[in-house]
PDB file of C-alpha atoms in Angstrom:
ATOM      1  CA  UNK A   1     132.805 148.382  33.013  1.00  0.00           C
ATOM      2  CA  UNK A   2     129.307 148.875  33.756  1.00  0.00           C
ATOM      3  CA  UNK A   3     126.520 146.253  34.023  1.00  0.00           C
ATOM      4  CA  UNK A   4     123.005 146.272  34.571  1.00  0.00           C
ATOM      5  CA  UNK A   5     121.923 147.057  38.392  1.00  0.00           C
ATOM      6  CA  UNK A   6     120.288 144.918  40.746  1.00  0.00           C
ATOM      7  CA  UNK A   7     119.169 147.147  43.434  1.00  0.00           C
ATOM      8  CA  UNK A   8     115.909 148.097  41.594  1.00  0.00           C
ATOM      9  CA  UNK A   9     114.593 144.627  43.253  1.00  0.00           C
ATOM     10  CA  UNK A  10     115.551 146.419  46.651  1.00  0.00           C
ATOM     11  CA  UNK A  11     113.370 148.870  46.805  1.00  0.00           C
ATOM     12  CA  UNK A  12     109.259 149.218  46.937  1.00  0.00           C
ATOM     13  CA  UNK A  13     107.400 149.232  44.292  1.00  0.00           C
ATOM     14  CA  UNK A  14     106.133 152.894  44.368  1.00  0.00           C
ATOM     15  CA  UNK A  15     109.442 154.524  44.266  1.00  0.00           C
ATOM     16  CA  UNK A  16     109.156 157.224  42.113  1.00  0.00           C
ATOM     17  CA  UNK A  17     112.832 158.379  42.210  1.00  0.00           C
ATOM     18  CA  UNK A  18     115.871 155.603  41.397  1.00  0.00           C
ATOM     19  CA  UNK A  19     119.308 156.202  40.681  1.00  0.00           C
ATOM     20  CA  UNK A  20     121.499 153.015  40.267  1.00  0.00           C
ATOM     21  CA  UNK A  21     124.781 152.184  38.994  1.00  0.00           C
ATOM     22  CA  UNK A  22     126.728 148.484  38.841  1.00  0.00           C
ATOM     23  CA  UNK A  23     130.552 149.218  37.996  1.00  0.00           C
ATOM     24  CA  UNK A  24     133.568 146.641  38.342  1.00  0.00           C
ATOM     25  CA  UNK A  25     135.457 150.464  39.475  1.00  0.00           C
ATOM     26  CA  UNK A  26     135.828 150.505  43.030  1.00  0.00           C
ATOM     27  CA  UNK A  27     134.636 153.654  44.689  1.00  0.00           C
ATOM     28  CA  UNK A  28     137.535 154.528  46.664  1.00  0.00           C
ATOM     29  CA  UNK A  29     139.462 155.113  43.157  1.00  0.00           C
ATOM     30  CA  UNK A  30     137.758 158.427  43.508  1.00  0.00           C
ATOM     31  CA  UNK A  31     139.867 159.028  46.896  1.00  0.00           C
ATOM     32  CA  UNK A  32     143.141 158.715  44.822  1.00  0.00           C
ATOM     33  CA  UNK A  33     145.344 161.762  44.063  1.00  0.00           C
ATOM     34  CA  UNK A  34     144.662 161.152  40.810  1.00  0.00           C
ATOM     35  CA  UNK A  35     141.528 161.458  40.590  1.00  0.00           C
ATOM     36  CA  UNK A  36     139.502 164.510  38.775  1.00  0.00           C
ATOM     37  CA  UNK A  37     137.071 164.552  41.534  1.00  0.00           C
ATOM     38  CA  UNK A  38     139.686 164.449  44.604  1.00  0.00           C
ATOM     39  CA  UNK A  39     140.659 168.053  44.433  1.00  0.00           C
ATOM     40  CA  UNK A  40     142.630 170.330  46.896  1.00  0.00           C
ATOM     41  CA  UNK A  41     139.635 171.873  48.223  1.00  0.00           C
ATOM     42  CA  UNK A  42     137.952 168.577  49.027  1.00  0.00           C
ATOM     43  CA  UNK A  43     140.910 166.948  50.557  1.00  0.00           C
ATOM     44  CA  UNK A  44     141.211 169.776  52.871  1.00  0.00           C
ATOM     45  CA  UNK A  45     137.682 169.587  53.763  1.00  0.00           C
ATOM     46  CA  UNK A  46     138.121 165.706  54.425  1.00  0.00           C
ATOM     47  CA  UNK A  47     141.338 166.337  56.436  1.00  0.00           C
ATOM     48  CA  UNK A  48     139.248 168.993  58.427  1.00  0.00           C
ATOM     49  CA  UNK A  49     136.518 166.372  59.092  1.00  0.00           C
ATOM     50  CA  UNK A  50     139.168 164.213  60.437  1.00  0.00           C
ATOM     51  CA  UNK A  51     140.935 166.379  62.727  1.00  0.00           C
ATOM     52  CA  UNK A  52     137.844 168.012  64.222  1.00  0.00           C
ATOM     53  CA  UNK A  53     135.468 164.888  64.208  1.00  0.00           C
ATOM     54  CA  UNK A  54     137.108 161.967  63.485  1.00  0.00           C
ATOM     55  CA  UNK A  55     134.888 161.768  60.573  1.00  0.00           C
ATOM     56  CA  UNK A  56     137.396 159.526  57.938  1.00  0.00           C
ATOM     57  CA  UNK A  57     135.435 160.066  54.405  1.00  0.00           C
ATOM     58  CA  UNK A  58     138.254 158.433  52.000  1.00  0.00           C
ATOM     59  CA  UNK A  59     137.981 155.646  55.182  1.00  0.00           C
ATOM     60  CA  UNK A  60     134.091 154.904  54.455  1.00  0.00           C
ATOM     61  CA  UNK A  61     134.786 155.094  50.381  1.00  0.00           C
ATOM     62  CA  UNK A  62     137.727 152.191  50.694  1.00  0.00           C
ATOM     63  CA  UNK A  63     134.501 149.804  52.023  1.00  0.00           C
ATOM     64  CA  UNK A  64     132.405 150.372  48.915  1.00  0.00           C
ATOM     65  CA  UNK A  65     132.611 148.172  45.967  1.00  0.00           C
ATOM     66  CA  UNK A  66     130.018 147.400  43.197  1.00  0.00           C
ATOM     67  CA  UNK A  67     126.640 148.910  42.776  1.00  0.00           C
ATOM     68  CA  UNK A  68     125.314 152.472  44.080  1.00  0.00           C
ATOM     69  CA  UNK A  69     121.851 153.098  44.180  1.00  0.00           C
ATOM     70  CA  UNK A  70     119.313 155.776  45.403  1.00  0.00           C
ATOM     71  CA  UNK A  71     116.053 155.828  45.648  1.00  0.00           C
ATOM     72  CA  UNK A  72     113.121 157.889  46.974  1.00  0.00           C
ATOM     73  CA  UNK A  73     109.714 157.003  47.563  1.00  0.00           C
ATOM     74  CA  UNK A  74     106.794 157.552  49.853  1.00  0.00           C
ATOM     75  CA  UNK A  75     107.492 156.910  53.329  1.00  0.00           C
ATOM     76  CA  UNK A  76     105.065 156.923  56.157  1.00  0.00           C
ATOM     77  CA  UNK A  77     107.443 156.767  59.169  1.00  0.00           C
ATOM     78  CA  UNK A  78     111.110 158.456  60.101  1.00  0.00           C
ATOM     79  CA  UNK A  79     111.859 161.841  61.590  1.00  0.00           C
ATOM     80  CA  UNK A  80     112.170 163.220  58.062  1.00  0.00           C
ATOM     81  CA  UNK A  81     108.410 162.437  57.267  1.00  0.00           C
ATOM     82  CA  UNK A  82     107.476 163.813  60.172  1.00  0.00           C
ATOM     83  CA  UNK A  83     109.568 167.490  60.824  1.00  0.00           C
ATOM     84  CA  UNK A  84     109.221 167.825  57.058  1.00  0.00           C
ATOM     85  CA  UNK A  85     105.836 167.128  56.574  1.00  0.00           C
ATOM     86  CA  UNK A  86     106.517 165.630  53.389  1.00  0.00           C
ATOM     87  CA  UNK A  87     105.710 161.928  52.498  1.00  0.00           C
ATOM     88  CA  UNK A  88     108.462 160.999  51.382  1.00  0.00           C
ATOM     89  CA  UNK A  89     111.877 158.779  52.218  1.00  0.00           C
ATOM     90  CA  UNK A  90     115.592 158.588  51.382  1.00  0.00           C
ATOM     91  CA  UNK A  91     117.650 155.210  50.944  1.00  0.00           C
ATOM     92  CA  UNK A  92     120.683 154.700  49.898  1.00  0.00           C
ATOM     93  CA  UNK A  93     122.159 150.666  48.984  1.00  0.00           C
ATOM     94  CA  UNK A  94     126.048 150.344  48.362  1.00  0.00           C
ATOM     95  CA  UNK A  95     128.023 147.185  47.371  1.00  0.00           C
ATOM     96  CA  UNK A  96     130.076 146.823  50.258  1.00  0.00           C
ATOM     97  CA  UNK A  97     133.633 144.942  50.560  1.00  0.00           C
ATOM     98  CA  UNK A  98     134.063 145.671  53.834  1.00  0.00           C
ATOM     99  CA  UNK A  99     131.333 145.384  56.178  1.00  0.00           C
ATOM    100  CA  UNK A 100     132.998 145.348  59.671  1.00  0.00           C
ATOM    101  CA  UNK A 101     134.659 149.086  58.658  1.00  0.00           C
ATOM    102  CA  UNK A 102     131.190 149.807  57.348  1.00  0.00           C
ATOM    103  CA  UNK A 103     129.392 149.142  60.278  1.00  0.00           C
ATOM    104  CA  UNK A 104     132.108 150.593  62.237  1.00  0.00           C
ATOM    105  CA  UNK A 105     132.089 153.755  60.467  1.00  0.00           C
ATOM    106  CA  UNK A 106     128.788 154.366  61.283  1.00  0.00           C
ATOM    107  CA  UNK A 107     128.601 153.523  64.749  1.00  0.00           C
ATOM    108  CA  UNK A 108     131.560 156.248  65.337  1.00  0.00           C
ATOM    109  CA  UNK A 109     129.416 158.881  63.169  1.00  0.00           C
ATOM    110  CA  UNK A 110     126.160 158.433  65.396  1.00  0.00           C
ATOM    111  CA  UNK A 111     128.437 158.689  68.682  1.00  0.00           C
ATOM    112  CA  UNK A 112     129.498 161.817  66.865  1.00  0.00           C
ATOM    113  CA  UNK A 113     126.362 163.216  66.063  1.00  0.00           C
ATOM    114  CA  UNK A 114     125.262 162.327  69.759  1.00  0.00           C
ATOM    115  CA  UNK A 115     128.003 164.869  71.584  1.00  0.00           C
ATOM    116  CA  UNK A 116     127.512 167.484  69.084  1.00  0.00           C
ATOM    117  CA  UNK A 117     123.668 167.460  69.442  1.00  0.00           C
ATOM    118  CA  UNK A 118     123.820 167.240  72.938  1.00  0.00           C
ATOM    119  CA  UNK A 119     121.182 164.678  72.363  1.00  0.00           C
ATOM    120  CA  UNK A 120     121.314 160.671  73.140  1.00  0.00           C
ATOM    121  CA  UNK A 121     120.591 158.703  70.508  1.00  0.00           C
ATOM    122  CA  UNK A 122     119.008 155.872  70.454  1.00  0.00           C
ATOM    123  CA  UNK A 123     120.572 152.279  68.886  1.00  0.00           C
ATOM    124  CA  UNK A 124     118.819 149.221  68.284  1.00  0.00           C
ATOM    125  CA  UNK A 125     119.162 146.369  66.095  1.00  0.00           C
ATOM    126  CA  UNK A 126     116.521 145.293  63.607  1.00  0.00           C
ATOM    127  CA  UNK A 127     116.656 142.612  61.063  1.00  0.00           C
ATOM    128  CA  UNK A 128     114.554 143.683  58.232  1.00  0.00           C
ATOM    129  CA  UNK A 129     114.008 140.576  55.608  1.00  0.00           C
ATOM    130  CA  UNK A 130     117.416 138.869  55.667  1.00  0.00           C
ATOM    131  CA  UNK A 131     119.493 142.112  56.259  1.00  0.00           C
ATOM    132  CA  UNK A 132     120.531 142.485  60.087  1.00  0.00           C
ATOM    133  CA  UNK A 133     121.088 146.875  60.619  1.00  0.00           C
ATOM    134  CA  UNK A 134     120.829 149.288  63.155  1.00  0.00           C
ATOM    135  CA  UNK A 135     117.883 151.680  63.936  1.00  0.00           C
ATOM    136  CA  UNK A 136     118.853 155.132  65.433  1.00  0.00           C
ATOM    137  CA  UNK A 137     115.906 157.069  66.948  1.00  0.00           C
ATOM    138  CA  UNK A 138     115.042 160.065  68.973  1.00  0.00           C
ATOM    139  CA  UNK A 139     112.979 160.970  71.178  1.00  0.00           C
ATOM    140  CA  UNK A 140     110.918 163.832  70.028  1.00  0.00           C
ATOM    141  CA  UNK A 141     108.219 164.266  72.827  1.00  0.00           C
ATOM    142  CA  UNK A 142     105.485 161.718  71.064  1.00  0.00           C
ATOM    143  CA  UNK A 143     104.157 158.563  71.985  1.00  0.00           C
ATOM    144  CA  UNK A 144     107.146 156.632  70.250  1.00  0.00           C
ATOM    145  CA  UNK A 145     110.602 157.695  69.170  1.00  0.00           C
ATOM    146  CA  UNK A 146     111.125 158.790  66.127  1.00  0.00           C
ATOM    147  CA  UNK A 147     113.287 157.111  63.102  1.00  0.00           C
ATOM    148  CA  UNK A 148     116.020 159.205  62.447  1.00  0.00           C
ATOM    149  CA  UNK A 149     118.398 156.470  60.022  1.00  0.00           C
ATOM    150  CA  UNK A 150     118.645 152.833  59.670  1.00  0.00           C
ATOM    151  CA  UNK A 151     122.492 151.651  58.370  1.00  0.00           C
ATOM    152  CA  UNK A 152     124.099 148.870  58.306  1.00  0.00           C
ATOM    153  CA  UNK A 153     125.948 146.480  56.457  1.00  0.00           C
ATOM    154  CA  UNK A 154     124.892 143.135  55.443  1.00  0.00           C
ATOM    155  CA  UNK A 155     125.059 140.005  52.780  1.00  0.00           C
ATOM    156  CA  UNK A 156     127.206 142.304  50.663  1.00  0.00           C
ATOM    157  CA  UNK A 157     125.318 145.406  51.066  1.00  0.00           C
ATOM    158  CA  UNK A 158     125.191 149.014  52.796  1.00  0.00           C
ATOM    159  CA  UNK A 159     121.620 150.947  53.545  1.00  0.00           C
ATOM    160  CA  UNK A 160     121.281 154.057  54.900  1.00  0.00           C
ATOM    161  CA  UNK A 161     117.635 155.001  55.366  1.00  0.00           C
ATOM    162  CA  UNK A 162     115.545 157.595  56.704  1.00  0.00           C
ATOM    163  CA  UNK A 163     112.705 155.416  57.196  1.00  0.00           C
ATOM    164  CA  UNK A 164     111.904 152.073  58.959  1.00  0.00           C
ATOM    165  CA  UNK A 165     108.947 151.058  56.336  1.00  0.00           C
ATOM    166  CA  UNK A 166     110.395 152.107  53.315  1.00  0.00           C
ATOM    167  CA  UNK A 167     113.362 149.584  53.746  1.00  0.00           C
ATOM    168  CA  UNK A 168     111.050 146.961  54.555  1.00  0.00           C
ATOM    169  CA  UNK A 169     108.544 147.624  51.408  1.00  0.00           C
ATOM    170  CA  UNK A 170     111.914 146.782  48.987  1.00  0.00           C
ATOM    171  CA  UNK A 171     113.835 144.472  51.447  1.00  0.00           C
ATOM    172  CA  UNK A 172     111.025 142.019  53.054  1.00  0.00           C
ATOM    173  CA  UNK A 173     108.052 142.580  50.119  1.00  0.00           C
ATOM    174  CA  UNK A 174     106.780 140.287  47.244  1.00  0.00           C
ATOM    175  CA  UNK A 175     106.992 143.367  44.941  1.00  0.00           C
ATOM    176  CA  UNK A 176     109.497 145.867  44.139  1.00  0.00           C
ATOM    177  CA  UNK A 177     110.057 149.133  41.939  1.00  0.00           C
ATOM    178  CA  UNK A 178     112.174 145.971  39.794  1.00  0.00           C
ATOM    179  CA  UNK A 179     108.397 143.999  39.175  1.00  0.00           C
ATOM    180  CA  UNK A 180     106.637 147.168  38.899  1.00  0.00           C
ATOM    181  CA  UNK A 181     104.915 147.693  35.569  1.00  0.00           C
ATOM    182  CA  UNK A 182     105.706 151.423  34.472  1.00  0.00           C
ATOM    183  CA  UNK A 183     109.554 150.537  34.949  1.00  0.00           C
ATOM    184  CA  UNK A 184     109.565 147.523  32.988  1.00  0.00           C
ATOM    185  CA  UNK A 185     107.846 148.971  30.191  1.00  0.00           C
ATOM    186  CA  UNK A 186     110.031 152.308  30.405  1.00  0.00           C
ATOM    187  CA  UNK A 187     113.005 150.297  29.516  1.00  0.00           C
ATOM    188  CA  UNK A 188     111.796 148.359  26.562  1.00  0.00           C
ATOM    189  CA  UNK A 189     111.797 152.211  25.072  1.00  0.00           C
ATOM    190  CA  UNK A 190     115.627 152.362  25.092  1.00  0.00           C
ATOM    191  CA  UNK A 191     117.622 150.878  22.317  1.00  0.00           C
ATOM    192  CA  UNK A 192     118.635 146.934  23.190  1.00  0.00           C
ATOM    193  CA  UNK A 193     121.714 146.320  25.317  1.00  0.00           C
ATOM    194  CA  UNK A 194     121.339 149.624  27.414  1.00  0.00           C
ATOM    195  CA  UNK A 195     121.794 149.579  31.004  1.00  0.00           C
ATOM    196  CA  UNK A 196     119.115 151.945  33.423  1.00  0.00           C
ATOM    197  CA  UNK A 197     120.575 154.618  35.214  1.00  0.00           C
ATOM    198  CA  UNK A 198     117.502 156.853  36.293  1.00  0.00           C
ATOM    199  CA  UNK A 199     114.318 156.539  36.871  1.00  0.00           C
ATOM    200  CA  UNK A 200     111.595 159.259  37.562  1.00  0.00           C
ATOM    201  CA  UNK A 201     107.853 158.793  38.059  1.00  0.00           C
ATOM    202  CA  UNK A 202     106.508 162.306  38.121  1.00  0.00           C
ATOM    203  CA  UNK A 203     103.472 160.958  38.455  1.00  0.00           C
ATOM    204  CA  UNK A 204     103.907 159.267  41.689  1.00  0.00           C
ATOM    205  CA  UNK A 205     105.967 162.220  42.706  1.00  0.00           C
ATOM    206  CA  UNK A 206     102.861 164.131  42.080  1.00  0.00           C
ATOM    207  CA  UNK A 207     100.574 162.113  44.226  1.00  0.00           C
ATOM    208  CA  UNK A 208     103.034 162.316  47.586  1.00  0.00           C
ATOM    209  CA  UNK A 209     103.134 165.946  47.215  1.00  0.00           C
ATOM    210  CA  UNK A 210      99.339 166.236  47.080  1.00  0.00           C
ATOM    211  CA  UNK A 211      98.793 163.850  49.821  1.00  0.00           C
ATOM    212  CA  UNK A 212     101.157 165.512  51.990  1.00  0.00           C
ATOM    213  CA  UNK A 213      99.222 168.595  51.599  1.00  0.00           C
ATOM    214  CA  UNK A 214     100.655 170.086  48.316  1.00  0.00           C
ATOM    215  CA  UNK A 215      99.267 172.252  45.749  1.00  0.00           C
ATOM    216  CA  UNK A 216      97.173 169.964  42.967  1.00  0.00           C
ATOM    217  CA  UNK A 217      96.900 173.037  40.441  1.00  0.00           C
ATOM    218  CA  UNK A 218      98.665 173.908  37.364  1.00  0.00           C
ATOM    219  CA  UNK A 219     102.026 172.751  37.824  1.00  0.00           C
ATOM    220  CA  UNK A 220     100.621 169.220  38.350  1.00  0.00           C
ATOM    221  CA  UNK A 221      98.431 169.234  35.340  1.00  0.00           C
ATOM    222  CA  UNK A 222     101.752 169.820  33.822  1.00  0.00           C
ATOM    223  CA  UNK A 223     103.445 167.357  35.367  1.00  0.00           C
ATOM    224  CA  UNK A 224     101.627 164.514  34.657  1.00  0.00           C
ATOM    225  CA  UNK A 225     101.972 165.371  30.921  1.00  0.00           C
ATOM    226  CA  UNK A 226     105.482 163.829  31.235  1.00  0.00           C
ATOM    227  CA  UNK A 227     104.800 160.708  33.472  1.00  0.00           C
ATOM    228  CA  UNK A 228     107.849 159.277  33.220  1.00  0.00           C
ATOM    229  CA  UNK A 229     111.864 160.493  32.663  1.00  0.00           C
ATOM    230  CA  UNK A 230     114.556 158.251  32.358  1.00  0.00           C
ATOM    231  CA  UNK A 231     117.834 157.418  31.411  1.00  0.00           C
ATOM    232  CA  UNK A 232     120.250 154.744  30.375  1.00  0.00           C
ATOM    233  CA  UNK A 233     124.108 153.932  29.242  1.00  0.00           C
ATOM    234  CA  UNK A 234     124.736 152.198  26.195  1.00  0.00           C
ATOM    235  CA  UNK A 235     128.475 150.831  24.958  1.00  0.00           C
ATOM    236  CA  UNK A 236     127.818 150.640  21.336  1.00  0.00           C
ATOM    237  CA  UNK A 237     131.926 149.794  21.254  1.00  0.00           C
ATOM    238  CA  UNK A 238     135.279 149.005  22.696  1.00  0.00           C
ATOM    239  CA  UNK A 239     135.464 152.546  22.513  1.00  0.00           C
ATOM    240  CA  UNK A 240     132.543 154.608  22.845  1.00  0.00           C
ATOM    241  CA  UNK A 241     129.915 155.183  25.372  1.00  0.00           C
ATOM    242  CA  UNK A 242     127.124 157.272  25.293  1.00  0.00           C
ATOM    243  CA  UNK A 243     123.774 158.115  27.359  1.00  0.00           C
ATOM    244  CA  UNK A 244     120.257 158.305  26.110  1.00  0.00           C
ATOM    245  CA  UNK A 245     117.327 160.067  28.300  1.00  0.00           C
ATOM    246  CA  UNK A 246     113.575 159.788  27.143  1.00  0.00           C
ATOM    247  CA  UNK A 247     111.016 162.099  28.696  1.00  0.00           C
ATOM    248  CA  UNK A 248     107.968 160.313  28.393  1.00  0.00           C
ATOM    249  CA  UNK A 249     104.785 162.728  27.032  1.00  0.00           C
ATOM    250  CA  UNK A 250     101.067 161.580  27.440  1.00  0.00           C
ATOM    251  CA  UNK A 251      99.096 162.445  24.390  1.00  0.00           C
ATOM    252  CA  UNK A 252      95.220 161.797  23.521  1.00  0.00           C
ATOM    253  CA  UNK A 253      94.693 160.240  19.820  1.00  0.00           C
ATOM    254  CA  UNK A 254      92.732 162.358  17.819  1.00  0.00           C
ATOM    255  CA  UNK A 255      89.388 160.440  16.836  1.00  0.00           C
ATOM    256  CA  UNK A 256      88.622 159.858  12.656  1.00  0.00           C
TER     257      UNK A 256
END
């Protein structure tokens, strides 16, 4: 059963990319033999993972529970930013059931990551708003290390992030993409009782990719033609689901 999300009041304002989901199904339903999605070829790639890394995927899917979201948005900090060259950052919020095996899961990845990049890693712990995580940097040769992901779980939550200021614009902020004005009004589109699954500002898209050094020519003038795509899920029935997507188009009224 799915219900509306609440991780759109997570996130800052500006992001421009949101994917969220609230579902009573547990995650790690998708781990069972059952499942459509758990297929030979992936759970030989898991059991691979295991043996060579320790890396336990179906392990890190039994602590999820809840919402998923996703969102992307400009960032101004975090090693991604700043090898990419783009303006831009990644989180990722989870429902989480279990946040001791979250937190745990993670800590074993990053001492992972650490042998097989023959790099140290740097840990430290940051409380950002209310949410106490972990802040894993490296240094890069420049003044300051460099972000490389925040995680951790917390009041019922999992983050991953590639960047420090990103998490705190949606965590530790007055305003977030859930108060922003384009998303409440791109809603009120959809027919009444449907949920939001996807957001997309190509507008604001548009201006991190030009501000980062992009191209401005045609393809933006394009672009900004269709500000806004989205999507929702509607249960009309018992029975019956369905999705609806709206691409948004700009038009100029034609004077009398």
């Amino acid at each position: 059963v799915l219900s509306a999300p609440t991780t759109d009041a997570m996130v800052p304002e500006d992001t421009f990319l949101w994917f969220g989901v609230n579902s009573s199904q547990n995650l790690s339903d998708f781990m069972n033999e059952d499942s459509p999605l758990y297929t030979a070829d992936a759970k030989e790639a898991f059991d691979l993972l295991k043996k060579e890394y320790n890396i336990d995927i179906p392990g890190l899917f039994s602590t999820f529970g809840g919402e998923f979201s996703m969102a992307v948005g400009p960032a101004s900090d975090g090693l991604m930013t700043e090898s990419g060259g783009v303006n831009m950052g990644l989180t990722i919020i989870a429902g989480i059931t279990d946040e001791k095996g979250f937190n745990a899961w993670f800590d074993d990845l990053v001492d992972v990551a650490s042998t097989q990049m023959g790099t140290e890693l740097n840990v430290e712990k940051v409380t950002i708003g209310s949410y106490d995580l972990q802040e894993v940097s490296v240094e890069t040769g420049a003044p300051a290390p460099s972000t490389v992901l925040l995680y951790g779980a917390s009041n019922g939550y999992g983050f991953l992030s590639s960047s420090h200021d990103m998490l705190a614009n949606g965590l530790d902020a007055e305003k977030t993409l859930a108060a922003n004005e384009t998303y409440i009004e791109t809603w009120k589109a959809f027919p009444s009782g449907s949920i939001p699954y996807m957001y997309l500002d190509m507008g604001g898209l548009m201006d991190v990719i030009v501000q980062s050094g992009g191209s401005s020519s045609e393809v933006q003038t394009k672009l900004e033609k269709i500000p806004v795509i989205a999507l929702t899920f509607n249960r009309p029935s018992t029975y019956v689901q369905n999705a609806t997507m709206i691409a948004f188009m700009e038009t100029k009224l034609k004077s009398k």
